[in-house]
Coordinates of C-alpha atoms in Angstrom, one line a residue:
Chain T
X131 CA 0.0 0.0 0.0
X132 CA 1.3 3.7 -1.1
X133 CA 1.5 5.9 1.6
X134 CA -0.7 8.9 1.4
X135 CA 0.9 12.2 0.2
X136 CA 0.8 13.6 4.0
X137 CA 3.4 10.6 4.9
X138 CA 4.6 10.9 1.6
X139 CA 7.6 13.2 2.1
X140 CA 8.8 13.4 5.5
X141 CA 11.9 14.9 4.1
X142 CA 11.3 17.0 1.9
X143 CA 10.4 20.5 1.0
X144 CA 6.8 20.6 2.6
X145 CA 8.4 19.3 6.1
X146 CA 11.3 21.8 5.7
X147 CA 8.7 24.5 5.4
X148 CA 6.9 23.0 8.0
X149 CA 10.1 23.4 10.1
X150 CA 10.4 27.5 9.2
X151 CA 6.8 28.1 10.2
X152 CA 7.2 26.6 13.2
X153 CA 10.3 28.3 14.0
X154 CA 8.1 31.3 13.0
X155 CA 5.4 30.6 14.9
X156 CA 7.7 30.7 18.2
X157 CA 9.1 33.9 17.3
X158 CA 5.8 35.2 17.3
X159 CA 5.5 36.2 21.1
X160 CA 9.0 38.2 21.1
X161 CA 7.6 39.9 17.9
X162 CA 4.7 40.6 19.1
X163 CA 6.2 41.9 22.6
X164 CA 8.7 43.5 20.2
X165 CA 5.8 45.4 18.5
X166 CA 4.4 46.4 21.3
X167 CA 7.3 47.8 23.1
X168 CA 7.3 50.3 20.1
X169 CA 4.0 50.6 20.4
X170 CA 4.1 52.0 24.0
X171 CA 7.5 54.2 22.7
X172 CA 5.5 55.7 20.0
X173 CA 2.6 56.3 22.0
X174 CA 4.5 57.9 25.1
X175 CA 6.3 60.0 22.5
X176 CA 3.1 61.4 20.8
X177 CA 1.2 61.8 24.2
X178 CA 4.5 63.9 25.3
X179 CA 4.1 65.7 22.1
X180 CA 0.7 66.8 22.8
X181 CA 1.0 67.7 26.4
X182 CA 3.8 70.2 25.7
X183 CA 2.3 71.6 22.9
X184 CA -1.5 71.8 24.2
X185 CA 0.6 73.2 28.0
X186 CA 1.4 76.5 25.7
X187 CA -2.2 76.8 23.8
X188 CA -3.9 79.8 25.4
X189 CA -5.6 80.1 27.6
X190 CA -2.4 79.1 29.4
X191 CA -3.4 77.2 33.3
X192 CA -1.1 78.6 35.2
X193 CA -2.2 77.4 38.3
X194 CA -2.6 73.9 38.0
X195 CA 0.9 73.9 36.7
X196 CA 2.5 75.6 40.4
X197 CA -0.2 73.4 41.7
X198 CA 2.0 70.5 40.2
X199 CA 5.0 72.2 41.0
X200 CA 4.4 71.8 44.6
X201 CA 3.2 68.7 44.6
X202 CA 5.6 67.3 42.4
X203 CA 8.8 69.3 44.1
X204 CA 8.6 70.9 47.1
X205 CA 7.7 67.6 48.2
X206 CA 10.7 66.1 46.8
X207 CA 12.9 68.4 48.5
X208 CA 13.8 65.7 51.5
X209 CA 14.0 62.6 49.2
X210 CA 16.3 65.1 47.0
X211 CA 19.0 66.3 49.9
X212 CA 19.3 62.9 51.5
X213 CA 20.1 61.3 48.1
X214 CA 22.4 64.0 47.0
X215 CA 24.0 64.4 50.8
X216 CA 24.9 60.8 50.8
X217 CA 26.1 60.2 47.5
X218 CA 28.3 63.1 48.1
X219 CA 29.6 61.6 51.3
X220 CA 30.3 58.0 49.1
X221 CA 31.6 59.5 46.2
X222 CA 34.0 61.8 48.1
X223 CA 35.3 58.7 50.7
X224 CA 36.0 56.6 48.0
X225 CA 37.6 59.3 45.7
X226 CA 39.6 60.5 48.6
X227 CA 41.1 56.6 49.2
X228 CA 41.7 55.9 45.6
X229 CA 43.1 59.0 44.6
X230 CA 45.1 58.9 48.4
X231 CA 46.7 55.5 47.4
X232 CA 48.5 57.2 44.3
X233 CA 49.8 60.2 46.3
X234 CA 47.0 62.7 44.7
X235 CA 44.0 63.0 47.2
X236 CA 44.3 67.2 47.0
X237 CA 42.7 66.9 43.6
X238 CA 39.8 65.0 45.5
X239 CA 37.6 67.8 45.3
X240 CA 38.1 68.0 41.9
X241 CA 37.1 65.1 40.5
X242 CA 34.3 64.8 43.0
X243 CA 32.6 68.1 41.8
X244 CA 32.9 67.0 38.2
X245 CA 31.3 63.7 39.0
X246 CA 28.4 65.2 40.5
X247 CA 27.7 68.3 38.3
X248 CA 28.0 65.8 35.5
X249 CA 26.2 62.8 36.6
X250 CA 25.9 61.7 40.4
X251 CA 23.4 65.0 40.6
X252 CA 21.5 65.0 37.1
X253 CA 21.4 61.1 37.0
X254 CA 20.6 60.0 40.7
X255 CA 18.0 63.0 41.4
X256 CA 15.9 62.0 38.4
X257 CA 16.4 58.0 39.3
X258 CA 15.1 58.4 42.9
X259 CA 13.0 61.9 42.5
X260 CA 12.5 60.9 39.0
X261 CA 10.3 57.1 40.2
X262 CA 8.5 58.7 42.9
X263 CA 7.0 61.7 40.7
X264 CA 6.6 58.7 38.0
X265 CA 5.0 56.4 39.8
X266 CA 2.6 59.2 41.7
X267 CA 1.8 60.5 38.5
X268 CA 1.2 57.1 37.0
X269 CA -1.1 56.2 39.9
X270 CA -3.1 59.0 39.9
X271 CA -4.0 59.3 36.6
X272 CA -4.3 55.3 36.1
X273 CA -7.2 56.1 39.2
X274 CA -8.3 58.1 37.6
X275 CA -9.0 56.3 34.4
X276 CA -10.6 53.2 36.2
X277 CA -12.9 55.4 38.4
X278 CA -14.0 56.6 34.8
X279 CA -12.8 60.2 35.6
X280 CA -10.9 61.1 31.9
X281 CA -14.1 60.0 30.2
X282 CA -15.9 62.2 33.2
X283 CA -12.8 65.2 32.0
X284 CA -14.0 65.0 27.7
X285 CA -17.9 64.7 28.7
X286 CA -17.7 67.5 30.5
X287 CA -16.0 69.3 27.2
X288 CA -12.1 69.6 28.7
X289 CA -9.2 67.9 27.0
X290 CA -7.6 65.3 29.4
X291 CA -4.7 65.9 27.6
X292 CA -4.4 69.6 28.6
X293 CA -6.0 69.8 31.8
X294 CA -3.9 66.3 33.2
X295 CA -0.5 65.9 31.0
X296 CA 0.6 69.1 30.1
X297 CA 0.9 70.3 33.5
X298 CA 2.2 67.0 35.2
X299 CA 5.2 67.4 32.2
X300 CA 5.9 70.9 32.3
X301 CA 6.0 70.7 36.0
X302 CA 8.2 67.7 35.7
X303 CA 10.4 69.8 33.3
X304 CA 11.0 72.7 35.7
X305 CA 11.3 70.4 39.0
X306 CA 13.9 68.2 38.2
X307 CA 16.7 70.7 37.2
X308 CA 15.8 72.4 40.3
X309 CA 16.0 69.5 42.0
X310 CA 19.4 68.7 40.5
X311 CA 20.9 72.0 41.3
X312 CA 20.0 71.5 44.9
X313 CA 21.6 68.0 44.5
X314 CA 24.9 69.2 43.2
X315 CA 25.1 71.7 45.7
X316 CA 24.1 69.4 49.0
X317 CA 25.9 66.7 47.1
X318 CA 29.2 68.8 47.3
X319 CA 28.6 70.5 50.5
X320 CA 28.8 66.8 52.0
X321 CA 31.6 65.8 50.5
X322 CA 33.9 68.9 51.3
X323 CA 32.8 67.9 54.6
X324 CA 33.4 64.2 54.4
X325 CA 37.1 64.8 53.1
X326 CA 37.9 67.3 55.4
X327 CA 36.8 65.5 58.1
X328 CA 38.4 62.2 57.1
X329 CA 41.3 62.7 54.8
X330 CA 41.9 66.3 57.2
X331 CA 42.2 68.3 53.3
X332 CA 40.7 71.4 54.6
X333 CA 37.2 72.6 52.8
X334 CA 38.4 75.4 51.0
X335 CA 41.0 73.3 49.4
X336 CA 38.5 71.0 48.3
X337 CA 37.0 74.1 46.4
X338 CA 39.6 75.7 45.0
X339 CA 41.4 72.2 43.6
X340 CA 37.9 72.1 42.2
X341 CA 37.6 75.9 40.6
X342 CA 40.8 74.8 38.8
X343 CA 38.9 72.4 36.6
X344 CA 35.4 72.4 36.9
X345 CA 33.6 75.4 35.0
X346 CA 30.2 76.8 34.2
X347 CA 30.1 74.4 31.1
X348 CA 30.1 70.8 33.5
X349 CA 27.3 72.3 35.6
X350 CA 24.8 73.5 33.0
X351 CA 25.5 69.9 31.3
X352 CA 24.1 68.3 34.4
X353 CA 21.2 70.7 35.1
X354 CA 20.5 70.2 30.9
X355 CA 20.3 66.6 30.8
X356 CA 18.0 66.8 33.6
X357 CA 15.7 69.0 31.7
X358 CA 15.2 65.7 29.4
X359 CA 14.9 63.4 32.3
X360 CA 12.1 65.5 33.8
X361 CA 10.3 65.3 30.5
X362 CA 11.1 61.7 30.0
X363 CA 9.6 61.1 34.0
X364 CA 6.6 63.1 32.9
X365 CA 6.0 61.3 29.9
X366 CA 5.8 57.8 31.1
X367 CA 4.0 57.9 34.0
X368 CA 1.3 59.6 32.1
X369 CA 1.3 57.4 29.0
X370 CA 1.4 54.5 32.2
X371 CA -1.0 56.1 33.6
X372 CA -3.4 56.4 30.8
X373 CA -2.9 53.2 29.4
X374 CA -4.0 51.5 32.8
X375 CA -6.0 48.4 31.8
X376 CA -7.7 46.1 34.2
X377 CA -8.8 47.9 37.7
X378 CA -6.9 48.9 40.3
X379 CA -4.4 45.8 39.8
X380 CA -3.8 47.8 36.3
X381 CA -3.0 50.6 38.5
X382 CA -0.5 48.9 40.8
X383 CA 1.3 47.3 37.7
X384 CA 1.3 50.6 35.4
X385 CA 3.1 52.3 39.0
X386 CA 6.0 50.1 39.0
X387 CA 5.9 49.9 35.7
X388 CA 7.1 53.2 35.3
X389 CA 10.0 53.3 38.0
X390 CA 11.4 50.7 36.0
X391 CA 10.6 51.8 32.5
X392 CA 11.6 55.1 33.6
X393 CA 15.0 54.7 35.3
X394 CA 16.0 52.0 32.0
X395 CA 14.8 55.6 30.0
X396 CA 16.7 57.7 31.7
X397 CA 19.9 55.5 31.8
X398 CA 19.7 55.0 28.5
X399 CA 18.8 58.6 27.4
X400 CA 22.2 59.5 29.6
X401 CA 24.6 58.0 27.6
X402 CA 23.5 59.8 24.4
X403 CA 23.0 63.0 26.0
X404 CA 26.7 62.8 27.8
X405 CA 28.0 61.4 24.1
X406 CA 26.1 64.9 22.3
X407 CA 27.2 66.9 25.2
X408 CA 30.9 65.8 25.2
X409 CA 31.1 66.6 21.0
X410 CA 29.0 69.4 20.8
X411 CA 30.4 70.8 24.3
X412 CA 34.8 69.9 23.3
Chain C
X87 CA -35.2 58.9 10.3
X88 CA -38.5 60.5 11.1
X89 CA -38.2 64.5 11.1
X90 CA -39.1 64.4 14.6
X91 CA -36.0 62.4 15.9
X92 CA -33.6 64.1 18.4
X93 CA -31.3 61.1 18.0
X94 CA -30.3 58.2 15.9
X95 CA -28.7 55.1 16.3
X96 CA -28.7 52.9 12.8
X97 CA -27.4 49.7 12.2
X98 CA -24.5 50.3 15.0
X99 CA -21.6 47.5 15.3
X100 CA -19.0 47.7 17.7
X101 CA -16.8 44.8 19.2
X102 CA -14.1 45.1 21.9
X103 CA -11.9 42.3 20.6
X104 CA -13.4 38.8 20.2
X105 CA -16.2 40.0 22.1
X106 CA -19.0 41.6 20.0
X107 CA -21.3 44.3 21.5
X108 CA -23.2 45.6 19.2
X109 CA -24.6 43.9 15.7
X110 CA -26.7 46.1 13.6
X111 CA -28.5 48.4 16.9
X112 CA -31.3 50.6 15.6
X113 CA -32.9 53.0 17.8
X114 CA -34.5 56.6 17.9
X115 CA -34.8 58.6 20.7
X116 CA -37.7 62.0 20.2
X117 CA -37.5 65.4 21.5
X118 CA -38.5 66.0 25.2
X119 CA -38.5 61.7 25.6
X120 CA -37.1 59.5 28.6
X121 CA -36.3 56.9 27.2
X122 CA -35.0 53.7 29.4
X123 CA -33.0 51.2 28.2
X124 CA -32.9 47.6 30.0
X125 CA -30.8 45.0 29.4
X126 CA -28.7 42.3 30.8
X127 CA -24.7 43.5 32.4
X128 CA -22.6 43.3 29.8
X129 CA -25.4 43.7 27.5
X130 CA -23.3 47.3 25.9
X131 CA -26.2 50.2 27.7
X132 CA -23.8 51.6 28.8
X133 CA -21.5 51.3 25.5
X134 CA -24.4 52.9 23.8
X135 CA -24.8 56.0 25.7
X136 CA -20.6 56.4 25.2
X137 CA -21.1 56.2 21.7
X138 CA -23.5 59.4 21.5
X139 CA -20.9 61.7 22.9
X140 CA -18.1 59.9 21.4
X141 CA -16.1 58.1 24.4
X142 CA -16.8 55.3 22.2
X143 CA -16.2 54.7 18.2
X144 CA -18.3 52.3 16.8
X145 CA -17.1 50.1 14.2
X146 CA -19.7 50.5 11.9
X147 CA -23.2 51.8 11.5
X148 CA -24.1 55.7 12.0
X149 CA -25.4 57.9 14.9
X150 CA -27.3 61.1 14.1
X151 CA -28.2 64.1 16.4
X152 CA -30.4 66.7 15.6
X153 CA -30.3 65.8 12.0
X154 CA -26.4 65.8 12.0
X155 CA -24.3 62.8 11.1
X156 CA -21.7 62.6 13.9
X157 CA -20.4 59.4 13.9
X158 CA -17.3 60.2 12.5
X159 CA -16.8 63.6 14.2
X160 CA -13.3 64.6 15.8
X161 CA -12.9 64.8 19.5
X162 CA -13.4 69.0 19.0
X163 CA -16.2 68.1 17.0
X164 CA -17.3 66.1 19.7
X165 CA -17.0 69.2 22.3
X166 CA -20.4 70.8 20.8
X167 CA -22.1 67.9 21.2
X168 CA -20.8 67.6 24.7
X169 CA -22.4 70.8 25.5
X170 CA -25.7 69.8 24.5
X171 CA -25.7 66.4 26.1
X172 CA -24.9 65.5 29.7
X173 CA -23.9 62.3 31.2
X174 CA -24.3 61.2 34.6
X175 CA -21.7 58.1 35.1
X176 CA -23.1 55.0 36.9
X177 CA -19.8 55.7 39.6
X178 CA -20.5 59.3 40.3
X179 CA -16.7 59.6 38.2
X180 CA -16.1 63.2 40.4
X181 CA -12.6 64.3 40.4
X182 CA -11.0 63.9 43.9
X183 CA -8.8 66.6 43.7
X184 CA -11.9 69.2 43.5
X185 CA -14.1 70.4 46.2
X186 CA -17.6 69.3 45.7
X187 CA -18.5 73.0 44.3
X188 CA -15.4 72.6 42.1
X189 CA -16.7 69.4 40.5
X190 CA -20.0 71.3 40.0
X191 CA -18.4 74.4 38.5
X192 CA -16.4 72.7 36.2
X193 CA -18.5 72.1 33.6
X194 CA -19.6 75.6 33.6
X195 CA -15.8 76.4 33.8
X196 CA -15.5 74.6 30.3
X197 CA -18.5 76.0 28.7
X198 CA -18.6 79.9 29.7
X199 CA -15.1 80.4 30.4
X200 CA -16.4 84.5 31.0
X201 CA -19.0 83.2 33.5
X202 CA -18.5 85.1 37.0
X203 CA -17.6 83.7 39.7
X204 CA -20.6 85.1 41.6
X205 CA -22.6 83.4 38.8
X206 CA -20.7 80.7 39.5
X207 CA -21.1 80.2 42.7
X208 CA -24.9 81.3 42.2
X209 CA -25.6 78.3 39.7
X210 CA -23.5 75.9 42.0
X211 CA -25.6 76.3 44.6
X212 CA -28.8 76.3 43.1
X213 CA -27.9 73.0 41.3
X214 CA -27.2 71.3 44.5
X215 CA -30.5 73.0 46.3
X216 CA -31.9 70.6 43.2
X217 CA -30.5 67.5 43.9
X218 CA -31.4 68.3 47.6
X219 CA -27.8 69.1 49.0
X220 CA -27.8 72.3 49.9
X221 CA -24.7 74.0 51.4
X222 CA -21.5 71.6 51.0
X223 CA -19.8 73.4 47.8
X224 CA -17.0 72.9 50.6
X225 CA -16.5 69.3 51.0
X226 CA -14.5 66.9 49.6
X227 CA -15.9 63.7 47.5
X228 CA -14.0 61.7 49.8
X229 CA -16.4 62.9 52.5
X230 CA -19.2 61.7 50.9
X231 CA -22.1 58.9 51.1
X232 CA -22.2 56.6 47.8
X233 CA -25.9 58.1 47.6
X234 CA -24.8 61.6 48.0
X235 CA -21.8 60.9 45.2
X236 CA -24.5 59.9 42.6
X237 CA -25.9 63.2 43.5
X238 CA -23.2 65.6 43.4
X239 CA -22.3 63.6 39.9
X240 CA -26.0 64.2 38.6
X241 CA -25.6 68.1 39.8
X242 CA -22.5 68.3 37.6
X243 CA -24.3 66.8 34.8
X244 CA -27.5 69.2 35.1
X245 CA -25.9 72.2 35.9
X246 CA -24.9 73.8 32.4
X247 CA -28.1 72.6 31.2
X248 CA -28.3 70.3 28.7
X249 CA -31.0 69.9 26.0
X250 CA -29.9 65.7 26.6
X251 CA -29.2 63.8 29.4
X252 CA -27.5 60.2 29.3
X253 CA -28.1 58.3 33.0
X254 CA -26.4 55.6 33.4
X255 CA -27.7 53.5 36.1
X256 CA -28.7 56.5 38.3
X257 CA -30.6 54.3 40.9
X258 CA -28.4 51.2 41.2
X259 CA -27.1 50.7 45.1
X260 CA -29.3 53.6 46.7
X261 CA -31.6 53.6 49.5
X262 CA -35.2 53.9 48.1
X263 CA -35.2 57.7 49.3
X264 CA -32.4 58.8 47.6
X265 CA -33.9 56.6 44.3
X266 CA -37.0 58.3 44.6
X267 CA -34.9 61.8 44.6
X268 CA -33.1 61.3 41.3
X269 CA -36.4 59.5 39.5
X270 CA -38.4 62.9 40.7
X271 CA -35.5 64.7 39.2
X272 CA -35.4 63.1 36.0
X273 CA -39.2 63.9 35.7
X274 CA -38.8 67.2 36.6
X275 CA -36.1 67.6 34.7
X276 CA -38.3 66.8 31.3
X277 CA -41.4 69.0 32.6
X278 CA -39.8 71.8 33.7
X279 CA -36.8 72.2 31.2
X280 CA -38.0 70.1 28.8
X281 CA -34.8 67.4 28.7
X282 CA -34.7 64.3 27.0
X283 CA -33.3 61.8 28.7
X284 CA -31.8 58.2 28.1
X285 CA -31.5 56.5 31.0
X286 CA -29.6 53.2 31.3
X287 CA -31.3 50.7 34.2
X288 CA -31.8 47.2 35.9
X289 CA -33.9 48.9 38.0
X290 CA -37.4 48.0 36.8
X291 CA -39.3 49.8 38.6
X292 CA -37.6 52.9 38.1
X293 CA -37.9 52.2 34.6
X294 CA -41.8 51.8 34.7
X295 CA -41.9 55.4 36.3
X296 CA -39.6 57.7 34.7
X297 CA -39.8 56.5 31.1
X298 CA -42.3 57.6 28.5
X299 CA -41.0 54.7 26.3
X300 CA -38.6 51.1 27.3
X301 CA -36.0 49.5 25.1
X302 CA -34.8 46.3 25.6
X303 CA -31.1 46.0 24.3
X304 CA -30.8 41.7 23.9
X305 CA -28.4 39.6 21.3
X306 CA -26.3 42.6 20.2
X307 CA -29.5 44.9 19.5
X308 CA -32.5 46.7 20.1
X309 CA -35.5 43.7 20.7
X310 CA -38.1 46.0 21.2
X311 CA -39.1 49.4 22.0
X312 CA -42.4 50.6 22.9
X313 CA -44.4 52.3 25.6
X314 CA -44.4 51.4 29.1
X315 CA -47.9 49.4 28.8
X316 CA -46.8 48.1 25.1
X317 CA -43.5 46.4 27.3
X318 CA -45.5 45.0 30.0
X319 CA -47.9 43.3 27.3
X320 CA -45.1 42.5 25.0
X321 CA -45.0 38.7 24.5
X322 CA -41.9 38.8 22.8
X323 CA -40.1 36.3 24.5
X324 CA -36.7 38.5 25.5
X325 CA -39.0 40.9 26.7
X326 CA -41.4 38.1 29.1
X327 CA -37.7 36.6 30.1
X328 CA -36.2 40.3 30.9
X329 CA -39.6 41.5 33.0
X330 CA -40.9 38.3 34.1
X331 CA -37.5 37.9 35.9
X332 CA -38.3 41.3 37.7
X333 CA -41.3 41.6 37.8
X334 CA -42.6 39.7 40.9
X335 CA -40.3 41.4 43.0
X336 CA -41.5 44.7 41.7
X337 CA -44.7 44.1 41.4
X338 CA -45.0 43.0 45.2
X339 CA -44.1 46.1 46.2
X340 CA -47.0 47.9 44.3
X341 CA -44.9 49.7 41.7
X342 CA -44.9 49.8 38.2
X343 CA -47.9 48.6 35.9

């Protein structure tokens, strides 16, 4: 008895095919997760878009945006110093070993400054600040989504967009280099104090090593590259927000969803900033 | 469309994924009408309502107001619309961040930006002497009863008054006295301003005394529509199954018929 054509071939073409589509078939999820990422990228870039832009169209709230100031900042301002105060105290103990082990630790203060005018401030203010105005953000708006209160927002004629993300951004904007500066300056005040007390390298020669180097040009890089991590903070816990699915578990997953999605972003947006900032700024 | 049809649903589809809502829904709602529509949960009332003020797209299928085609409108499009019709959500939906008078003015806010605030506060308060909650502009949603949420919610939708109102569930989870408050308002609401209203219910009862007409919203679209009496002697058999489920219950009480 022939076999049927099904059986037919087990090794040839229609098997190999077979093969490809199955392989295909498992790429599918990773695709599809692949697709979606972008998805959520595109999405969080047009939503960004919008809430800048609809921020600046008259008439112009300017008080729901200090209103978001303050509760986006001034309440900050603790989880700000303490970060910045001890990383400063870190940074400077183990600068201040390191650089003491080849003979150099007077030019402690240098380096330490440069560190955190260029990174330790911009990058660690926006990581820690930067999650828990994400995630607040994130949560509030995702509530408000499940409790129906954006569809409440566009019955009642307003434009979510403009009356929720343009101020939540544009207050992120202006808080975190704010925030930043107050790092850099805690961050060093700590440090002079650490090494003085320490490596006994009194405080003003921790300054002046520093005013040797450092200039103008390493702190507005720092306080810069924070203005895009504000907006990048901003825009993700809104779009998080927004996109909230499935109740209030949605709104617990779309809040640490955005500390993590946020601090990969800003990582990640950190190294091509410092890379545009180092050519455009030698 | 007759000439005298405020509102126009034809041959609506919409589906949320695999699951399909809506498959060909036809339904007319007249000038200065309230209008209930029944329906299992998860039946798409509530879907329906959405769709009039655009919260919801359908896939297919056209909605008219007032003559106008606006199926397809843009969300500023939509904003007109808006003005006209009001919805009050089944979960009150005020904003926690706003005072009670806040969540009241807001709409007004939106809609006569040049409004005083005198007028404001003027129109706030009599709004909530209407729903009878006199005096607590000052509060906090958070402070409230479920019972007097629905109310402050239904103030907010009344307050810029609308030509349309869309209620969605306003009785569901309160105490008959409060229930009896928002079905007086919704008849008062039509005799003394003239609204028409859709109003999205289980509650049967309610249904039998606030609406001039009932739809029954079963397999995807409308089964019937007709008067109260013309629903209570319907022997279509999604109409029997929907009342005679209720009925009894309603019935013992003395209400409806």
């Amino acid at each position: 008895m022939s076999p049927s054509p099904s059986t037919s071939q087990p090794e040839g073409p229609e098997s190999i095919a077979g093969l490809a589509v199955e392989e295909l078939e498992q790429l599918l999820p990773f695709r599809r997760r692949a697709l979606n990422a972008l998805d959520a990228l595109g999405g969080c870039c047009v939503l960004a878009g919008r809430g800048l832009m609809r921020g600046l169209r008259p008439p112009v709230e300017v008080g729901p945006l200090l209103d978001q100031v303050e509760s986006l900042g001034v309440r900050s301002l603790s989880i700000a110093t303490f970060t910045a105060v001890f990383a400063g105290l870190v940074i400077c103990l183990q600068f201040g070993f390191f650089l003491g082990r080849f003979g150099v630790a007077h030019t402690v203060g240098k380096v330490a400054i440069l560190t955190i005018f260029r990174e330790l401030g911009p990058v660690l203010t926006a990581l820690t600040v930067g999650s828990r105005i994400g995630s607040g953000i994130a949560a509030e708006l995702g509530s408000m989504k499940v409790t129906e209160q954006l569809d409440a927002i566009r019955a009642l004629g307003a434009d979510p967009v403009k009356k929720l993300v343009s101020p939540r951004l544009w207050a992120c904007i202006i808080v975190l280099p704010l925030l930043t500066v107050l790092a850099d300056v805690m961050g060093m005040a700590a440090g002079a104090a650490v090494v003085d007390f320490e490596y006994h390298i009194p405080v003003v020669q921790f300054y002046e090593s520093a005013l040797d180097t450092v200039d103008l040009k390493d702190f507005l890089s720092g306080v810069g590259k924070s203005v895009v991590f504000g907006a990048i903070v901003g825009a993700v816990g809104c779009y998080q927000g927004f996109a909230v699915k499935g109740g209030t578990e949605g709104v617990g997953r779309a809040t640490t969803e955005t500390v993590a999605v946020s601090s990969v972003a800003v990582l990640v947006a950190d190294f091509f900033l410092t890379k545009l900032l180092l050519l455009v700024l030698a | 469309m007759t000439d005298g049809d405020l509102i126009r649903f034809e041959d609506l589809k919409k589906s949320f994924g695999p699951k399909v809502v809506f498959d060909g829904l036809t339904l007319t709602v007249r000038p200065h009408e309230t209008l209930s529509v029944i329906g299992g949960s998860g039946s798409g009332k509530s879907v329906l309502l959405k769709s009039l003020i655009g919260l919801v797209h359908p896939d297919a299928g056209s909605i008219e107001f007032k003559g106008q085609e606006i199926t397809y409108y843009s969300e500023q499009q939509f904003l007109d619309v808006r003005r006209q019709v009001a919805y009050v959500f089944q979960g009150s939906a005020l904003f926690d961040s706003l005072t009670v008078g806040e969540n009241i003015a807001y709409p007004l806010r939106e809609h006569f930006p040049k409004m005083s605030r005198e007028e404001l506060a003027e129109r706030v308060a009599r709004t909530l002497k209407m729903v009878n909650l006199p005096g607590i502009e000052a509060m906090s949603p958070a402070d409230l009863s479920g019972g007097m949420k629905k109310r402050v919610g239904l103030a907010r939708a009344i307050t810029s008054d609308p030509e349309v109102i869309l209620w969605d569930e306003p009785t569901t989870g309160l105490d008959p006295i409060s229930t009896r408050i928002i079905e007086d308002l919704i008849l008062r609401m039509k005799a003394e301003l003239g609204v028409t209203s859709i109003v999205v219910t289980h509650d049967m009862p309610s249904a039998f005394y606030v609406s001039d007409r009932i739809a029954l919203l079963a397999n995807k679209r409308i089964s019937q529509v007709g008067t109260v009496a013309e629903m209570q002697a319907s022997r279509n058999s999604e109409v029997r199954a929907f009342l005679d489920a209720r009925l009894p219950r309603a019935q013992s009480r003395g209400v409806g018929a």
